[in-house]
Amino acid sequence: MQGLMQDWPLLCHRIIDHAAIQHGNREVVSRSVEGPIHRTTYAEVRTRALKVAQRLQQEGIKEGDRVGTLAWNTWRHLESWYGITGVGAVYHTVNPRLFAEQIIYIVNHAEDKLMFLDLTFVPLMEKLQAELKTVEKYVIFTDAAHMPQTALKNAVPYEEWLNEADGDFEWVTVDENAACGMCYTSGTTGNPKGVVYSHRSNVIHSMSAIAPDAFDLSVRDSIMPVVPFFHANGWSIAFSAPMSGCKLVLPGMKLDGESIYNLLEGEKVTMTAAVPTIWLMLLAHMETNNLKLSTLRRVLIGGSACPPAMIEKFEEVYGVDVAHAWGMTEMSPIGSVCSIKPDYGTFSKKDVLAVKAKQGSSPFGVEMKIVDDSDKDLPWDGKTFGRLKVRGVAVAKGYFKEEGGKVLDKDGYFDTGDVATIDPFGTMQITDRSKDVIKSGGEWISSIDLENLAVGHPKVAEAAVIGVVHPKWDERPLLIIVPKAGENPTKEEILGYMDGKIAKWWMPDDVTFVPEIPHTATGKILKTALRDQFKDYTLPTATAAE
Amino acid sequence: MQGLMQDWPLLCHRIIDHAAIQHGNREVVSRSVEGPIHRTTYAEVRTRALKVAQRLQQEGIKEGDRVGTLAWNTWRHLESWYGITGVGAVYHTVNPRLFAEQIIYIVNHAEDKLMFLDLTFVPLMEKLQAELKTVEKYVIFTDAAHMPQTALKNAVPYEEWLNEADGDFEWVTVDENAACGMCYTSGTTGNPKGVVYSHRSNVIHSMSAIAPDAFDLSVRDSIMPVVPFFHANGWSIAFSAPMSGCKLVLPGMKLDGESIYNLLEGEKVTMTAAVPTIWLMLLAHMETNNLKLSTLRRVLIGGSACPPAMIEKFEEVYGVDVAHAWGMTEMSPIGSVCSIKPDYGTFSKKDVLAVKAKQGSSPFGVEMKIVDDSDKDLPWDGKTFGRLKVRGVAVAKGYFKEEGGKVLDKDGYFDTGDVATIDPFGTMQITDRSKDVIKSGGEWISSIDLENLAVGHPKVAEAAVIGVVHPKWDERPLLIIVPKAGENPTKEEILGYMDGKIAKWWMPDDVTFVPEIPHTATGKILKTALRDQFKDYTLPTATAAE
Ligand SMILES: Nc1ncnc2c1ncn2[C@@H]1O[C@H](COP(=O)(O)O)[C@@H](O)[C@H]1O
């Protein structure tokens, strides 16, 4: 017996329709790539997105075709997403921080037919275009007045291209399981692999993202996604913000502390989201200039582990609630958000901070478990480490063109490649990437825990821990430190600071100081490069053991 | 091109699975029908729901079979819903306040095979059972110790019946569009018609219900649905509460002011939901006894228009935020919730109250419009009245066994039977049922507006306005008033109070006082009965006009 409810497919265009009808006057404010602040509304974004869809159709873009975007967070990038999905095509966000060969690889692999790009990336694409086999046209996110001289194939300025449409267009209706978006994972080894979002997964994911224990987005909020749209589906904010009807503030290409601070204050931002590195820059800017935050109430931090010291600073010094989140490109991307459950009872500020340093629990729609190497379930005791596996309504079941083969286990779980503990109340904490965990005498040591601890030292700017071969223990931790400008910490100072705060056998066997640590295109520490660099390193304890 | 996201059907059992895994210790507290307060948890509810499903399967209940429930809000009723949907069957909530013939009609029409019922309803069902053609077994929500002597067919106490299951059972997986629940609308004319919910509609509806601008449910809340599960899908709280992981407080059969007050305070309730009549009783109890509310932060009021005086009292006297909501059985049921949009700008307390008296705007998943009698769209100017039509993911497309025929217009919209205005910011206000609107000289007068105004008078307990035939104007408003106990208001006092607060031509032509006003089974004023009662009423203005 079937239900008798309406057939109302979950399509992305319904989100911008809803925003335009119910929240049509709400502002979308961007720092344009050209410079000035630009203001528009959801109603206007929808009108222009319809024109994008119409123009794409005129260009021959059909259902399922991939359209690349290489752009910062601005209203034009937002419009292009809705225009692309609204003609039944697939937005493919290209991360400009990838190596040139990777960009070439993914654009060819995705077979992007047309590409939207910001002014910033014209020189880059001019260099690469000869190798891009499928791109027929480049639409530059600017107007005729700012259009550069360019050798890009069929290059046109977006505004003039858009103006050729009369906007008399109806969204193309596709199956809700049809592809609508694509984002390649920045794997540290091998070629990037394409995650393919469906209309359904994006819509349902956004519904769960706006909930009080996730983003907590209401119509009275003003959200600024500093996380770029090209990073892990833009954390879904291009969908969840209009769905909730809140004001949307887009920072364009200026992600430095001062620019971000000015938008936070100037646009009365109440909620923002980005990786820890961004917040380091903001916090440094505010400290140096003795600034306060007057409207921000909540900051969503994810992408890599948020150091407890950062949580403490936001909460204690700036009165901003930190929501530590975990996710991945393959999860659309939210996997968990940390919200303090009543199970913890009443407890001290310090205890709250310890819980907030965890990555949180999964919202409805995500199932998670931790397992050992033989795939046996591990207990949720907050201590046992295991491989973190997930299942859910917006979790990948495979990659584009079946790259990477079958990725689900027999129960349909996806292996995240992360190692985690889950406490008795369901709060998960990432302890490592499974590739980065340090295996010392058969036991696991969390590199993230050690890094979080080390960056708490006032003289440390950044810290990375890798396992280095050890004759007796197989592997032992080496702590690699970038000192703060003008500081000269010693090994003894750092180890002395860490001593007593972790189990004795977790203490790094050595500390080394470097001017810089390599990062991936999405801002994570590039451990493969570090392991390479230190592959012949001899620990002082190694000689002693021999 | 299809998306590459997991196939994760939206099934009701996933909600209680999520609650049991992520919020397993959260309490479900009920006032039992036997008397004492009963405490359990989501984990335990799930364990027992699995047993319900297993036992139903043993009883021969199959996918799509209807199982009746005639019960108050308690943990057992909650378990039974998840057990029924978990075996692929359909819960059919029977409203005990229906007339006997209506109960017989709907149980036969739904073809309920088995029936769960509370002790309270044993005598009623004993009287009706001879006429119920399909019910094979009655399971009484109690234990052996409280089991009454009964002539009900195959009657068994629930606890002992449940104990025969070992709980070694897996949820039956059905298509997400399969039926899972059923609720008959309490139409004021004709036979009740069955609305059939699907797993998908219930799950998506709950996702939108927990959002900040709807119920705003977080894991730290404690919600008490005073609205019974048998009224309009229980406003979805049996699903949305476990989905959010909040504490659930179920009031059983005692809905009087004192009992409700004691649970609100005793269980630290933060959020509650019911029709205005319930709140009249609570407010009266608190006033008489000079009581305060210490934890309640939000009350959801719907089912019929919430008088502004009630909103003011909750907000000003008790510091509780009122969320005025509108919906219907056919909408699962949420159609709109009133949340103050920033569009209104900064304005006085009085202005805020005027907005809160409106029924609000539609969440994502609901589309609405107002049209005239020839189905032409009417403007959203906050003044023009029109028939309110809706479309959406959890809106009915028809009734069980095609009763009532085709109910959607050519664009797929469902006519709500309500008349409303929508303001420029998308906030909708119900002005009437289309059957109740008063047509005076070709213009419409809102009976709800007049009623809301009249109940603001300190001597008025309840007010109803109906149209009475008038030789010149076709129809003119008659105001029918139930005075507060011990009060004797006069016509002049009431009209004097209303004068100047509405357009002159809206003023009732007469006022009459009655000891009681008839209500429907869901607590709405039964206007058909009033129209019947006053059909020969002669207005003083009628003779004057002749
Ligand atoms: N907040 C409200 N204000 C006015 N009428 C309401 C409200 N909520 C529900 N109703 C009425 O109740 C009807 C639905 O009845 P039911 O299906 O029994 O819940 C709607 O069509 C409205 O006429």
PDB file of N, CA, C and O in Angstrom, chain A residues 445-446 448-454 465 476-477 479 494-509:
ATOM      1  N   ILE A 445      49.147   5.507  18.676  1.00  0.00           N
ATOM      2  CA  ILE A 445      49.291   6.836  19.273  1.00  0.00           C
ATOM      3  C   ILE A 445      48.676   7.839  18.302  1.00  0.00           C
ATOM      4  O   ILE A 445      48.936   7.785  17.097  1.00  0.00           O
ATOM      5  N   SER A 446      47.864   8.747  18.831  1.00  0.00           N
ATOM      6  CA  SER A 446      47.174   9.718  17.992  1.00  0.00           C
ATOM      7  C   SER A 446      48.073  10.907  17.678  1.00  0.00           C
ATOM      8  O   SER A 446      48.461  11.659  18.570  1.00  0.00           O
ATOM      9  N   ILE A 448      47.155  13.537  16.108  1.00  0.00           N
ATOM     10  CA  ILE A 448      46.370  14.771  16.308  1.00  0.00           C
ATOM     11  C   ILE A 448      46.405  15.224  17.761  1.00  0.00           C
ATOM     12  O   ILE A 448      46.559  16.411  18.054  1.00  0.00           O
ATOM     13  N   ASP A 449      46.269  14.270  18.688  1.00  0.00           N
ATOM     14  CA  ASP A 449      46.314  14.638  20.102  1.00  0.00           C
ATOM     15  C   ASP A 449      47.631  15.332  20.438  1.00  0.00           C
ATOM     16  O   ASP A 449      47.665  16.342  21.145  1.00  0.00           O
ATOM     17  N   LEU A 450      48.715  14.777  19.924  1.00  0.00           N
ATOM     18  CA  LEU A 450      50.027  15.363  20.216  1.00  0.00           C
ATOM     19  C   LEU A 450      50.155  16.744  19.582  1.00  0.00           C
ATOM     20  O   LEU A 450      50.671  17.679  20.197  1.00  0.00           O
ATOM     21  N   GLU A 451      49.649  16.875  18.371  1.00  0.00           N
ATOM     22  CA  GLU A 451      49.715  18.174  17.685  1.00  0.00           C
ATOM     23  C   GLU A 451      48.888  19.230  18.439  1.00  0.00           C
ATOM     24  O   GLU A 451      49.330  20.348  18.653  1.00  0.00           O
ATOM     25  N   ASN A 452      47.677  18.828  18.830  1.00  0.00           N
ATOM     26  CA  ASN A 452      46.808  19.757  19.572  1.00  0.00           C
ATOM     27  C   ASN A 452      47.472  20.236  20.845  1.00  0.00           C
ATOM     28  O   ASN A 452      47.376  21.406  21.215  1.00  0.00           O
ATOM     29  N   LEU A 453      48.143  19.306  21.498  1.00  0.00           N
ATOM     30  CA  LEU A 453      48.815  19.666  22.744  1.00  0.00           C
ATOM     31  C   LEU A 453      49.967  20.632  22.454  1.00  0.00           C
ATOM     32  O   LEU A 453      50.086  21.683  23.088  1.00  0.00           O
ATOM     33  N   ALA A 454      50.780  20.280  21.469  1.00  0.00           N
ATOM     34  CA  ALA A 454      51.970  21.102  21.177  1.00  0.00           C
ATOM     35  C   ALA A 454      51.599  22.529  20.762  1.00  0.00           C
ATOM     36  O   ALA A 454      52.253  23.484  21.178  1.00  0.00           O
ATOM     37  N   VAL A 465      52.958  15.821  13.794  1.00  0.00           N
ATOM     38  CA  VAL A 465      53.613  14.647  14.368  1.00  0.00           C
ATOM     39  C   VAL A 465      53.547  13.521  13.352  1.00  0.00           C
ATOM     40  O   VAL A 465      52.497  13.257  12.774  1.00  0.00           O
ATOM     41  N   ARG A 476      57.955   5.451  16.303  1.00  0.00           N
ATOM     42  CA  ARG A 476      57.805   6.351  17.459  1.00  0.00           C
ATOM     43  C   ARG A 476      57.544   7.761  16.941  1.00  0.00           C
ATOM     44  O   ARG A 476      57.949   8.111  15.826  1.00  0.00           O
ATOM     45  N   PRO A 477      56.833   8.573  17.721  1.00  0.00           N
ATOM     46  CA  PRO A 477      56.474   9.912  17.254  1.00  0.00           C
ATOM     47  C   PRO A 477      57.630  10.912  17.210  1.00  0.00           C
ATOM     48  O   PRO A 477      58.414  11.000  18.150  1.00  0.00           O
ATOM     49  N   LEU A 479      58.009  15.004  16.704  1.00  0.00           N
ATOM     50  CA  LEU A 479      57.241  16.249  16.718  1.00  0.00           C
ATOM     51  C   LEU A 479      57.964  17.310  15.902  1.00  0.00           C
ATOM     52  O   LEU A 479      59.126  17.616  16.169  1.00  0.00           O
ATOM     53  N   ILE A 494      59.436  22.409  25.101  1.00  0.00           N
ATOM     54  CA  ILE A 494      58.222  21.810  24.518  1.00  0.00           C
ATOM     55  C   ILE A 494      57.872  20.514  25.247  1.00  0.00           C
ATOM     56  O   ILE A 494      56.726  20.311  25.669  1.00  0.00           O
ATOM     57  N   LEU A 495      58.863  19.664  25.397  1.00  0.00           N
ATOM     58  CA  LEU A 495      58.589  18.380  26.057  1.00  0.00           C
ATOM     59  C   LEU A 495      58.195  18.593  27.514  1.00  0.00           C
ATOM     60  O   LEU A 495      57.299  17.919  28.024  1.00  0.00           O
ATOM     61  N   GLY A 496      58.822  19.565  28.133  1.00  0.00           N
ATOM     62  CA  GLY A 496      58.474  19.872  29.529  1.00  0.00           C
ATOM     63  C   GLY A 496      57.018  20.308  29.636  1.00  0.00           C
ATOM     64  O   GLY A 496      56.299  19.929  30.555  1.00  0.00           O
ATOM     65  N   TYR A 497      56.593  21.070  28.634  1.00  0.00           N
ATOM     66  CA  TYR A 497      55.214  21.554  28.612  1.00  0.00           C
ATOM     67  C   TYR A 497      54.223  20.402  28.423  1.00  0.00           C
ATOM     68  O   TYR A 497      53.133  20.376  29.003  1.00  0.00           O
ATOM     69  N   MET A 498      54.622  19.430  27.615  1.00  0.00           N
ATOM     70  CA  MET A 498      53.718  18.316  27.312  1.00  0.00           C
ATOM     71  C   MET A 498      53.696  17.275  28.426  1.00  0.00           C
ATOM     72  O   MET A 498      52.689  16.568  28.607  1.00  0.00           O
ATOM     73  N   ASP A 499      54.791  17.202  29.141  1.00  0.00           N
ATOM     74  CA  ASP A 499      54.944  16.164  30.163  1.00  0.00           C
ATOM     75  C   ASP A 499      53.812  16.214  31.196  1.00  0.00           C
ATOM     76  O   ASP A 499      53.469  17.279  31.698  1.00  0.00           O
ATOM     77  N   GLY A 500      53.233  15.049  31.459  1.00  0.00           N
ATOM     78  CA  GLY A 500      52.178  14.980  32.461  1.00  0.00           C
ATOM     79  C   GLY A 500      50.792  15.196  31.873  1.00  0.00           C
ATOM     80  O   GLY A 500      49.783  14.913  32.512  1.00  0.00           O
ATOM     81  N   LYS A 501      50.733  15.727  30.648  1.00  0.00           N
ATOM     82  CA  LYS A 501      49.423  15.973  30.028  1.00  0.00           C
ATOM     83  C   LYS A 501      48.992  14.805  29.145  1.00  0.00           C
ATOM     84  O   LYS A 501      47.855  14.782  28.673  1.00  0.00           O
ATOM     85  N   ILE A 502      49.891  13.872  28.899  1.00  0.00           N
ATOM     86  CA  ILE A 502      49.560  12.672  28.120  1.00  0.00           C
ATOM     87  C   ILE A 502      50.270  11.470  28.740  1.00  0.00           C
ATOM     88  O   ILE A 502      51.163  11.621  29.571  1.00  0.00           O
ATOM     89  N   ALA A 503      49.851  10.287  28.311  1.00  0.00           N
ATOM     90  CA  ALA A 503      50.509   9.064  28.807  1.00  0.00           C
ATOM     91  C   ALA A 503      52.001   9.146  28.475  1.00  0.00           C
ATOM     92  O   ALA A 503      52.372   9.672  27.425  1.00  0.00           O
ATOM     93  N   LYS A 504      52.816   8.632  29.373  1.00  0.00           N
ATOM     94  CA  LYS A 504      54.271   8.683  29.203  1.00  0.00           C
ATOM     95  C   LYS A 504      54.716   8.132  27.851  1.00  0.00           C
ATOM     96  O   LYS A 504      55.525   8.741  27.154  1.00  0.00           O
ATOM     97  N   TRP A 505      54.144   6.975  27.464  1.00  0.00           N
ATOM     98  CA  TRP A 505      54.620   6.323  26.245  1.00  0.00           C
ATOM     99  C   TRP A 505      54.160   7.031  24.972  1.00  0.00           C
ATOM    100  O   TRP A 505      54.567   6.682  23.877  1.00  0.00           O
ATOM    101  N   TRP A 506      53.316   8.079  25.112  1.00  0.00           N
ATOM    102  CA  TRP A 506      52.919   8.877  23.949  1.00  0.00           C
ATOM    103  C   TRP A 506      53.906  10.013  23.701  1.00  0.00           C
ATOM    104  O   TRP A 506      53.879  10.653  22.651  1.00  0.00           O
ATOM    105  N   MET A 507      54.787  10.296  24.665  1.00  0.00           N
ATOM    106  CA  MET A 507      55.697  11.439  24.524  1.00  0.00           C
ATOM    107  C   MET A 507      56.578  11.282  23.282  1.00  0.00           C
ATOM    108  O   MET A 507      57.167  10.225  23.058  1.00  0.00           O
ATOM    109  N   PRO A 508      56.659  12.346  22.454  1.00  0.00           N
ATOM    110  CA  PRO A 508      57.501  12.284  21.251  1.00  0.00           C
ATOM    111  C   PRO A 508      58.935  11.917  21.617  1.00  0.00           C
ATOM    112  O   PRO A 508      59.443  12.370  22.651  1.00  0.00           O
ATOM    113  N   ASP A 509      59.567  11.142  20.781  1.00  0.00           N
ATOM    114  CA  ASP A 509      60.945  10.755  21.038  1.00  0.00           C
ATOM    115  C   ASP A 509      61.905  11.876  20.666  1.00  0.00           C
ATOM    116  O   ASP A 509      63.054  11.865  21.088  1.00  0.00           O
TER     117      ASP A 509
END
